[in-house]
Amino acid sequence: MCSPNNGGSASEEDDKCVPRAAVYKMIKDCTRQIRVSGEAKEFFVQCCNEFIHTLALQANTVCEQQAKKLIHPDHIVTALDNLGFNSYKANCLNAMETAQEEMAQKRKKLHGKPASIYTQEELRRQQEILFEQAREELQQLEENDWAQTQELSKEVLRKKMEASRTDDDNYDD
Amino acid sequence: MTSSNDQIKSTSIRSYQLPLTKVKSIIKLDNNTRMISQDSVYILTLATEEFIRMLTRDAHNSMKQCASKRLDRLHIFSSINTNPLYEFLDGSFD
């Protein structure tokens, strides 16, 4: 069923087993100095797969009965109860709670705002001052621009007048 | 006090040893299964690990009863036949 080797042509399904090494490590953690036959290791892996299938199927049924579309941890817990594995509940729930707490703490660290030394009011006041400065600068720029344009057009007019005066003088002669 | 609490926490958070993605793909092999939340995959993985521990203990007991030096398939078989909880495993293998 779960062949350790897969030449590319083997079907995907056959390879979907829990890793033998992980299972074996857990077995060794439980018992001291135990020797396990290769067949037994393989059998453990197969039992694990069966367990996952059975539990998932039961959880699916529980989920359906509650008319939900997504399987929740509660469904898994109920499934454990239904199958008779209520002794597992305590450990599972504890570990999950601790994991969730850790995640919440991590999230807080990532998204927490850096502490500002100013209050909201102070920040708003500073912002208003900056806006006012910007407005003044803009006005100054526009006035300068307008003054420049005026100068330029005066210059053009002056030149025109000078040019026309010379012509008149010539004409009078 | 805080240090012992942290120790307890860290042992629960070495948390899982089976890969979540693998477990999830095993669950998905069944076409009838609906969508499953990541938390559920996590808790299912934890339950599977508990199962391994339990089966190991039972098989080990059976091995000691036989006075064997090595844990063999037969010991697991006998645990399956003895404990009603393992009924679902019965008949899955030949």
CSV table of N, CA and C in Angstrom, one decimal, chain A residues 30-165:
chain,number,residue,atom,x,y,z
A,30,CYS,N,8.2,6.9,23.2
A,30,CYS,CA,7.3,6.3,24.2
A,30,CYS,C,7.9,5.2,25.0
A,31,THR,N,8.7,4.4,24.4
A,31,THR,CA,9.3,3.2,25.1
A,31,THR,C,10.8,3.3,25.2
A,32,ARG,N,11.3,2.7,26.2
A,32,ARG,CA,12.8,2.7,26.3
A,32,ARG,C,13.3,1.5,25.5
A,33,GLN,N,14.4,1.8,24.8
A,33,GLN,CA,15.1,0.7,24.3
A,33,GLN,C,14.3,-0.4,23.6
A,34,ILE,N,13.5,0.0,22.6
A,34,ILE,CA,12.7,-1.0,22.0
A,34,ILE,C,13.2,-1.3,20.6
A,35,ARG,N,13.1,-2.6,20.2
A,35,ARG,CA,13.5,-2.9,18.9
A,35,ARG,C,12.3,-3.3,18.1
A,36,VAL,N,12.1,-2.7,17.0
A,36,VAL,CA,10.9,-2.9,16.2
A,36,VAL,C,11.3,-3.4,14.9
A,37,SER,N,10.5,-4.5,14.5
A,37,SER,CA,10.8,-5.1,13.2
A,37,SER,C,10.3,-4.1,12.1
A,38,GLY,N,10.9,-4.3,10.9
A,38,GLY,CA,10.6,-3.4,9.7
A,38,GLY,C,9.2,-3.5,9.4
A,39,GLU,N,8.6,-4.8,9.4
A,39,GLU,CA,7.2,-5.0,9.1
A,39,GLU,C,6.3,-4.2,10.1
A,40,ALA,N,6.7,-4.3,11.4
A,40,ALA,CA,5.9,-3.6,12.4
A,40,ALA,C,5.9,-2.1,12.1
A,41,LYS,N,7.1,-1.5,11.7
A,41,LYS,CA,7.1,-0.1,11.4
A,41,LYS,C,6.1,0.2,10.3
A,42,GLU,N,6.2,-0.6,9.3
A,42,GLU,CA,5.3,-0.4,8.1
A,42,GLU,C,3.9,-0.4,8.6
A,43,PHE,N,3.6,-1.4,9.4
A,43,PHE,CA,2.2,-1.6,9.9
A,43,PHE,C,1.8,-0.4,10.7
A,44,PHE,N,2.6,0.1,11.5
A,44,PHE,CA,2.3,1.3,12.3
A,44,PHE,C,1.9,2.5,11.4
A,45,VAL,N,2.7,2.6,10.3
A,45,VAL,CA,2.3,3.7,9.4
A,45,VAL,C,1.0,3.5,8.8
A,46,GLN,N,0.7,2.2,8.4
A,46,GLN,CA,-0.6,2.0,7.8
A,46,GLN,C,-1.8,2.2,8.8
A,47,CYS,N,-1.5,1.8,10.1
A,47,CYS,CA,-2.5,2.1,11.1
A,47,CYS,C,-2.8,3.6,11.3
A,48,CYS,N,-1.7,4.4,11.2
A,48,CYS,CA,-1.9,5.8,11.3
A,48,CYS,C,-2.8,6.3,10.2
A,49,ASN,N,-2.5,5.9,9.0
A,49,ASN,CA,-3.3,6.3,7.8
A,49,ASN,C,-4.8,6.0,8.1
A,50,GLU,N,-5.0,4.8,8.5
A,50,GLU,CA,-6.4,4.3,8.8
A,50,GLU,C,-7.0,5.2,9.8
A,51,PHE,N,-6.3,5.5,10.9
A,51,PHE,CA,-6.8,6.4,11.9
A,51,PHE,C,-7.2,7.7,11.4
A,52,ILE,N,-6.3,8.3,10.6
A,52,ILE,CA,-6.6,9.7,10.0
A,52,ILE,C,-7.8,9.6,9.2
A,53,HIS,N,-7.9,8.6,8.3
A,53,HIS,CA,-9.1,8.4,7.5
A,53,HIS,C,-10.4,8.3,8.3
A,54,THR,N,-10.3,7.4,9.3
A,54,THR,CA,-11.5,7.2,10.1
A,54,THR,C,-11.9,8.4,10.8
A,55,LEU,N,-10.9,9.1,11.5
A,55,LEU,CA,-11.2,10.3,12.2
A,55,LEU,C,-11.8,11.4,11.3
A,56,ALA,N,-11.1,11.5,10.2
A,56,ALA,CA,-11.6,12.6,9.2
A,56,ALA,C,-13.0,12.3,8.7
A,57,LEU,N,-13.3,11.0,8.5
A,57,LEU,CA,-14.6,10.7,8.0
A,57,LEU,C,-15.6,11.0,9.1
A,58,GLN,N,-15.3,10.6,10.3
A,58,GLN,CA,-16.3,10.8,11.4
A,58,GLN,C,-16.5,12.3,11.6
A,59,ALA,N,-15.4,13.1,11.5
A,59,ALA,CA,-15.5,14.6,11.7
A,59,ALA,C,-16.3,15.1,10.6
A,60,ASN,N,-16.2,14.6,9.4
A,60,ASN,CA,-17.0,15.0,8.2
A,60,ASN,C,-18.5,14.8,8.5
A,61,THR,N,-18.8,13.6,9.0
A,61,THR,CA,-20.2,13.3,9.4
A,61,THR,C,-20.7,14.3,10.4
A,62,VAL,N,-19.9,14.6,11.4
A,62,VAL,CA,-20.3,15.5,12.5
A,62,VAL,C,-20.6,16.9,11.9
A,63,CYS,N,-19.7,17.3,11.0
A,63,CYS,CA,-19.8,18.6,10.3
A,63,CYS,C,-21.1,18.6,9.5
A,64,GLU,N,-21.4,17.6,8.8
A,64,GLU,CA,-22.6,17.5,8.0
A,64,GLU,C,-23.8,17.6,8.8
A,65,GLN,N,-23.8,16.9,10.0
A,65,GLN,CA,-25.0,16.9,10.9
A,65,GLN,C,-25.2,18.3,11.4
A,66,GLN,N,-24.1,19.1,11.5
A,66,GLN,CA,-24.3,20.5,12.0
A,66,GLN,C,-24.5,21.5,10.8
A,67,ALA,N,-24.7,20.9,9.7
A,67,ALA,CA,-24.9,21.7,8.4
A,67,ALA,C,-23.9,22.8,8.2
A,68,LYS,N,-22.6,22.5,8.5
A,68,LYS,CA,-21.6,23.4,8.3
A,68,LYS,C,-20.8,23.0,7.1
A,69,LYS,N,-20.1,24.0,6.5
A,69,LYS,CA,-19.3,23.6,5.3
A,69,LYS,C,-17.8,23.4,5.6
A,70,LEU,N,-17.4,23.9,6.7
A,70,LEU,CA,-16.0,23.8,7.0
A,70,LEU,C,-15.8,23.0,8.3
A,71,ILE,N,-14.9,22.0,8.2
A,71,ILE,CA,-14.7,21.2,9.4
A,71,ILE,C,-13.9,22.0,10.5
A,72,HIS,N,-14.5,22.1,11.7
A,72,HIS,CA,-13.8,22.9,12.7
A,72,HIS,C,-13.2,21.9,13.8
A,73,PRO,N,-12.3,22.4,14.6
A,73,PRO,CA,-11.7,21.6,15.6
A,73,PRO,C,-12.7,20.9,16.5
A,74,ASP,N,-13.8,21.6,16.7
A,74,ASP,CA,-14.9,21.1,17.6
A,74,ASP,C,-15.4,19.8,17.0
A,75,HIS,N,-15.5,19.8,15.7
A,75,HIS,CA,-16.0,18.6,15.0
A,75,HIS,C,-15.1,17.4,15.2
A,76,ILE,N,-13.8,17.7,15.2
A,76,ILE,CA,-12.8,16.7,15.4
A,76,ILE,C,-12.9,16.1,16.8
A,77,VAL,N,-13.1,17.0,17.7
A,77,VAL,CA,-13.2,16.6,19.2
A,77,VAL,C,-14.4,15.7,19.3
A,78,THR,N,-15.6,16.1,18.7
A,78,THR,CA,-16.8,15.3,18.8
A,78,THR,C,-16.5,14.0,18.2
A,79,ALA,N,-15.8,14.0,17.0
A,79,ALA,CA,-15.5,12.7,16.3
A,79,ALA,C,-14.7,11.8,17.2
A,80,LEU,N,-13.8,12.4,17.9
A,80,LEU,CA,-13.0,11.6,18.9
A,80,LEU,C,-13.8,10.9,19.9
A,81,ASP,N,-14.8,11.7,20.4
A,81,ASP,CA,-15.7,11.2,21.4
A,81,ASP,C,-16.5,10.0,20.8
A,82,ASN,N,-17.1,10.3,19.6
A,82,ASN,CA,-17.9,9.3,19.0
A,82,ASN,C,-17.2,8.0,18.7
A,83,LEU,N,-15.9,8.1,18.4
A,83,LEU,CA,-15.1,6.9,18.2
A,83,LEU,C,-14.6,6.2,19.4
A,84,GLY,N,-14.8,6.9,20.6
A,84,GLY,CA,-14.3,6.3,21.8
A,84,GLY,C,-13.0,6.8,22.3
A,85,PHE,N,-12.4,7.8,21.6
A,85,PHE,CA,-11.0,8.2,21.9
A,85,PHE,C,-11.1,9.5,22.8
A,86,ASN,N,-12.0,9.5,23.8
A,86,ASN,CA,-12.1,10.7,24.5
A,86,ASN,C,-10.9,11.0,25.4
A,87,SER,N,-10.1,10.0,25.7
A,87,SER,CA,-8.9,10.2,26.4
A,87,SER,C,-7.9,11.1,25.7
A,88,TYR,N,-8.1,11.2,24.4
A,88,TYR,CA,-7.1,12.1,23.7
A,88,TYR,C,-7.5,13.5,23.8
A,89,LYS,N,-8.7,13.8,24.1
A,89,LYS,CA,-9.2,15.2,24.1
A,89,LYS,C,-8.4,16.1,24.9
A,90,ALA,N,-8.1,15.8,26.1
A,90,ALA,CA,-7.4,16.7,27.0
A,90,ALA,C,-6.1,17.2,26.4
A,91,ASN,N,-5.3,16.2,26.1
A,91,ASN,CA,-3.9,16.6,25.5
A,91,ASN,C,-4.1,17.4,24.3
A,92,CYS,N,-5.0,17.0,23.3
A,92,CYS,CA,-5.1,17.8,22.1
A,92,CYS,C,-5.5,19.2,22.4
A,93,LEU,N,-6.6,19.4,23.2
A,93,LEU,CA,-7.1,20.7,23.5
A,93,LEU,C,-6.0,21.6,24.1
A,94,ASN,N,-5.3,21.0,25.1
A,94,ASN,CA,-4.3,21.8,25.8
A,94,ASN,C,-3.2,22.3,24.8
A,95,ALA,N,-2.7,21.3,24.0
A,95,ALA,CA,-1.7,21.7,23.0
A,95,ALA,C,-2.2,22.8,22.1
A,96,MET,N,-3.4,22.6,21.7
A,96,MET,CA,-4.0,23.6,20.7
A,96,MET,C,-4.1,25.0,21.4
A,97,GLU,N,-4.6,25.0,22.6
A,97,GLU,CA,-4.7,26.3,23.3
A,97,GLU,C,-3.4,27.0,23.4
A,98,THR,N,-2.3,26.3,23.8
A,98,THR,CA,-1.0,26.9,23.9
A,98,THR,C,-0.5,27.4,22.6
A,99,ALA,N,-0.8,26.6,21.6
A,99,ALA,CA,-0.3,27.0,20.2
A,99,ALA,C,-1.0,28.3,19.8
A,100,GLN,N,-2.3,28.4,20.1
A,100,GLN,CA,-3.1,29.5,19.7
A,100,GLN,C,-2.6,30.8,20.5
A,101,GLU,N,-2.3,30.6,21.7
A,101,GLU,CA,-1.8,31.7,22.5
A,101,GLU,C,-0.5,32.2,21.9
A,102,GLU,N,0.4,31.3,21.5
A,102,GLU,CA,1.7,31.7,21.0
A,102,GLU,C,1.5,32.5,19.7
A,103,MET,N,0.5,32.0,18.9
A,103,MET,CA,0.3,32.7,17.6
A,103,MET,C,-0.3,34.1,17.8
A,104,ALA,N,-1.2,34.2,18.8
A,104,ALA,CA,-1.7,35.5,19.1
A,104,ALA,C,-0.6,36.5,19.6
A,105,GLN,N,0.3,36.0,20.4
A,105,GLN,CA,1.4,36.8,20.8
A,105,GLN,C,2.3,37.3,19.7
A,106,LYS,N,2.5,36.3,18.8
A,106,LYS,CA,3.4,36.7,17.6
A,106,LYS,C,2.7,37.7,16.8
A,107,ARG,N,1.4,37.6,16.6
A,107,ARG,CA,0.7,38.5,15.7
A,107,ARG,C,0.7,39.9,16.3
A,108,LYS,N,0.6,40.0,17.7
A,108,LYS,CA,0.6,41.3,18.3
A,108,LYS,C,2.0,41.9,18.1
A,109,LYS,N,3.0,41.1,18.2
A,109,LYS,CA,4.4,41.7,18.0
A,109,LYS,C,4.5,42.3,16.6
A,110,LEU,N,4.0,41.6,15.6
A,110,LEU,CA,4.2,42.0,14.2
A,110,LEU,C,3.5,43.3,13.9
A,111,HIS,N,2.2,43.3,14.4
A,111,HIS,CA,1.3,44.4,13.9
A,111,HIS,C,1.2,45.5,15.0
A,112,GLY,N,1.9,45.4,16.1
A,112,GLY,CA,1.7,46.5,17.1
A,112,GLY,C,2.3,47.8,16.6
A,113,LYS,N,1.6,48.9,16.9
A,113,LYS,CA,2.0,50.2,16.5
A,113,LYS,C,3.2,50.6,17.3
A,114,PRO,N,4.2,51.3,16.7
A,114,PRO,CA,5.3,51.8,17.5
A,114,PRO,C,4.8,52.9,18.5
A,115,ALA,N,5.3,52.8,19.7
A,115,ALA,CA,4.8,53.8,20.7
A,115,ALA,C,5.2,55.2,20.3
A,116,SER,N,4.2,56.1,20.2
A,116,SER,CA,4.5,57.5,19.8
A,116,SER,C,4.7,58.3,21.1
A,117,ILE,N,5.6,59.3,21.1
A,117,ILE,CA,5.7,60.1,22.3
A,117,ILE,C,4.7,61.2,22.3
A,118,TYR,N,4.0,61.4,21.2
A,118,TYR,CA,3.0,62.5,21.2
A,118,TYR,C,1.6,61.9,21.3
A,119,THR,N,0.7,62.6,21.8
A,119,THR,CA,-0.7,62.2,21.9
A,119,THR,C,-1.4,62.5,20.5
A,120,GLN,N,-2.6,62.0,20.4
A,120,GLN,CA,-3.3,62.2,19.1
A,120,GLN,C,-3.5,63.7,18.9
A,121,GLU,N,-3.9,64.4,20.0
A,121,GLU,CA,-4.2,65.8,19.9
A,121,GLU,C,-2.9,66.6,19.4
A,122,GLU,N,-1.8,66.3,20.0
A,122,GLU,CA,-0.6,66.9,19.7
A,122,GLU,C,-0.2,66.7,18.2
A,123,LEU,N,-0.4,65.4,17.8
A,123,LEU,CA,-0.1,65.1,16.4
A,123,LEU,C,-0.9,65.9,15.5
A,124,ARG,N,-2.2,66.0,15.8
A,124,ARG,CA,-3.1,66.7,14.9
A,124,ARG,C,-2.7,68.2,14.8
A,125,ARG,N,-2.3,68.8,16.0
A,125,ARG,CA,-1.9,70.2,16.0
A,125,ARG,C,-0.7,70.3,15.1
A,126,GLN,N,0.3,69.4,15.2
A,126,GLN,CA,1.5,69.5,14.4
A,126,GLN,C,1.2,69.4,13.0
A,127,GLN,N,0.2,68.5,12.7
A,127,GLN,CA,-0.1,68.3,11.3
A,127,GLN,C,-0.7,69.6,10.7
A,128,GLU,N,-1.6,70.3,11.5
A,128,GLU,CA,-2.2,71.5,11.1
A,128,GLU,C,-1.2,72.6,10.8
A,129,ILE,N,-0.2,72.7,11.7
A,129,ILE,CA,0.9,73.7,11.5
A,129,ILE,C,1.6,73.4,10.2
A,130,LEU,N,1.9,72.2,9.9
A,130,LEU,CA,2.6,71.8,8.6
A,130,LEU,C,1.7,72.2,7.4
A,131,PHE,N,0.4,72.0,7.5
A,131,PHE,CA,-0.5,72.3,6.4
A,131,PHE,C,-0.4,73.8,6.2
A,132,GLU,N,-0.5,74.6,7.3
A,132,GLU,CA,-0.5,76.1,7.2
A,132,GLU,C,0.8,76.5,6.5
A,133,GLN,N,1.9,76.0,6.9
A,133,GLN,CA,3.2,76.3,6.3
A,133,GLN,C,3.2,76.0,4.8
A,134,ALA,N,2.7,74.9,4.5
A,134,ALA,CA,2.6,74.5,3.0
A,134,ALA,C,1.8,75.5,2.3
A,135,ARG,N,0.6,75.9,2.9
A,135,ARG,CA,-0.2,76.8,2.2
A,135,ARG,C,0.5,78.1,1.9
A,136,GLU,N,1.2,78.6,2.9
A,136,GLU,CA,1.9,79.9,2.8
A,136,GLU,C,3.0,79.8,1.7
A,137,GLU,N,3.7,78.7,1.7
A,137,GLU,CA,4.7,78.5,0.7
A,137,GLU,C,4.1,78.5,-0.7
A,138,LEU,N,3.0,77.9,-0.8
A,138,LEU,CA,2.4,77.8,-2.1
A,138,LEU,C,1.9,79.2,-2.6
A,139,GLN,N,1.4,79.9,-1.7
A,139,GLN,CA,0.9,81.3,-2.0
A,139,GLN,C,2.1,82.1,-2.5
A,140,GLN,N,3.2,82.0,-1.7
A,140,GLN,CA,4.4,82.8,-2.1
A,140,GLN,C,4.9,82.4,-3.5
A,141,LEU,N,4.9,81.2,-3.8
A,141,LEU,CA,5.3,80.7,-5.1
A,141,LEU,C,4.5,81.3,-6.2
A,142,GLU,N,3.1,81.3,-5.9
A,142,GLU,CA,2.2,81.8,-7.0
A,142,GLU,C,2.4,83.3,-7.2
A,143,GLU,N,2.7,84.0,-6.0
A,143,GLU,CA,2.9,85.5,-6.2
A,143,GLU,C,4.2,85.8,-6.9
A,144,ASN,N,5.2,85.0,-6.6
A,144,ASN,CA,6.5,85.2,-7.4
A,144,ASN,C,6.3,84.9,-8.8
A,145,ASP,N,5.5,83.9,-9.1
A,145,ASP,CA,5.3,83.5,-10.5
A,145,ASP,C,4.6,84.6,-11.2
A,146,TRP,N,3.6,85.2,-10.6
A,146,TRP,CA,2.8,86.2,-11.2
A,146,TRP,C,3.6,87.5,-11.4
A,147,ALA,N,4.5,87.8,-10.4
A,147,ALA,CA,5.3,89.0,-10.5
A,147,ALA,C,6.3,88.8,-11.7
A,148,GLN,N,6.8,87.6,-11.9
A,148,GLN,CA,7.7,87.3,-13.0
A,148,GLN,C,7.0,87.5,-14.3
A,149,THR,N,5.8,86.9,-14.4
A,149,THR,CA,5.1,87.1,-15.7
A,149,THR,C,4.8,88.5,-16.0
A,150,GLN,N,4.5,89.3,-15.0
A,150,GLN,CA,4.2,90.8,-15.2
A,150,GLN,C,5.5,91.4,-15.7
A,151,GLU,N,6.6,91.2,-15.1
A,151,GLU,CA,7.9,91.7,-15.5
A,151,GLU,C,8.2,91.4,-17.0
A,152,LEU,N,8.0,90.2,-17.3
A,152,LEU,CA,8.2,89.7,-18.7
A,152,LEU,C,7.4,90.5,-19.7
A,153,SER,N,6.1,90.6,-19.4
A,153,SER,CA,5.2,91.3,-20.3
A,153,SER,C,5.5,92.8,-20.4
A,154,LYS,N,6.0,93.4,-19.3
A,154,LYS,CA,6.4,94.8,-19.3
A,154,LYS,C,7.6,95.0,-20.2
A,155,GLU,N,8.5,94.0,-20.1
A,155,GLU,CA,9.7,94.1,-20.9
A,155,GLU,C,9.4,94.0,-22.4
A,156,VAL,N,8.5,93.1,-22.7
A,156,VAL,CA,8.1,92.9,-24.1
A,156,VAL,C,7.4,94.2,-24.7
A,157,LEU,N,6.6,94.8,-23.9
A,157,LEU,CA,5.9,96.0,-24.3
A,157,LEU,C,6.9,97.2,-24.5
A,158,ARG,N,7.9,97.3,-23.6
A,158,ARG,CA,8.9,98.3,-23.7
A,158,ARG,C,9.7,98.2,-25.0
A,159,LYS,N,10.0,97.0,-25.3
A,159,LYS,CA,10.8,96.7,-26.5
A,159,LYS,C,10.0,97.1,-27.7
A,160,LYS,N,8.8,96.8,-27.7
A,160,LYS,CA,7.9,97.1,-28.8
A,160,LYS,C,7.8,98.6,-29.0
A,161,MET,N,7.7,99.3,-27.9
A,161,MET,CA,7.5,100.7,-28.0
A,161,MET,C,8.8,101.4,-28.5
A,162,GLU,N,9.9,100.9,-28.1
A,162,GLU,CA,11.2,101.4,-28.6
A,162,GLU,C,11.4,101.2,-30.0
A,163,ALA,N,11.0,100.0,-30.5
A,163,ALA,CA,11.1,99.7,-31.9
A,163,ALA,C,10.2,100.6,-32.7
A,164,SER,N,9.0,100.9,-32.3
A,164,SER,CA,8.1,101.7,-33.1
A,164,SER,C,8.6,103.2,-33.0
A,165,ARG,N,9.1,103.7,-32.0
A,165,ARG,CA,9.6,105.0,-31.9
A,165,ARG,C,10.7,105.3,-32.9
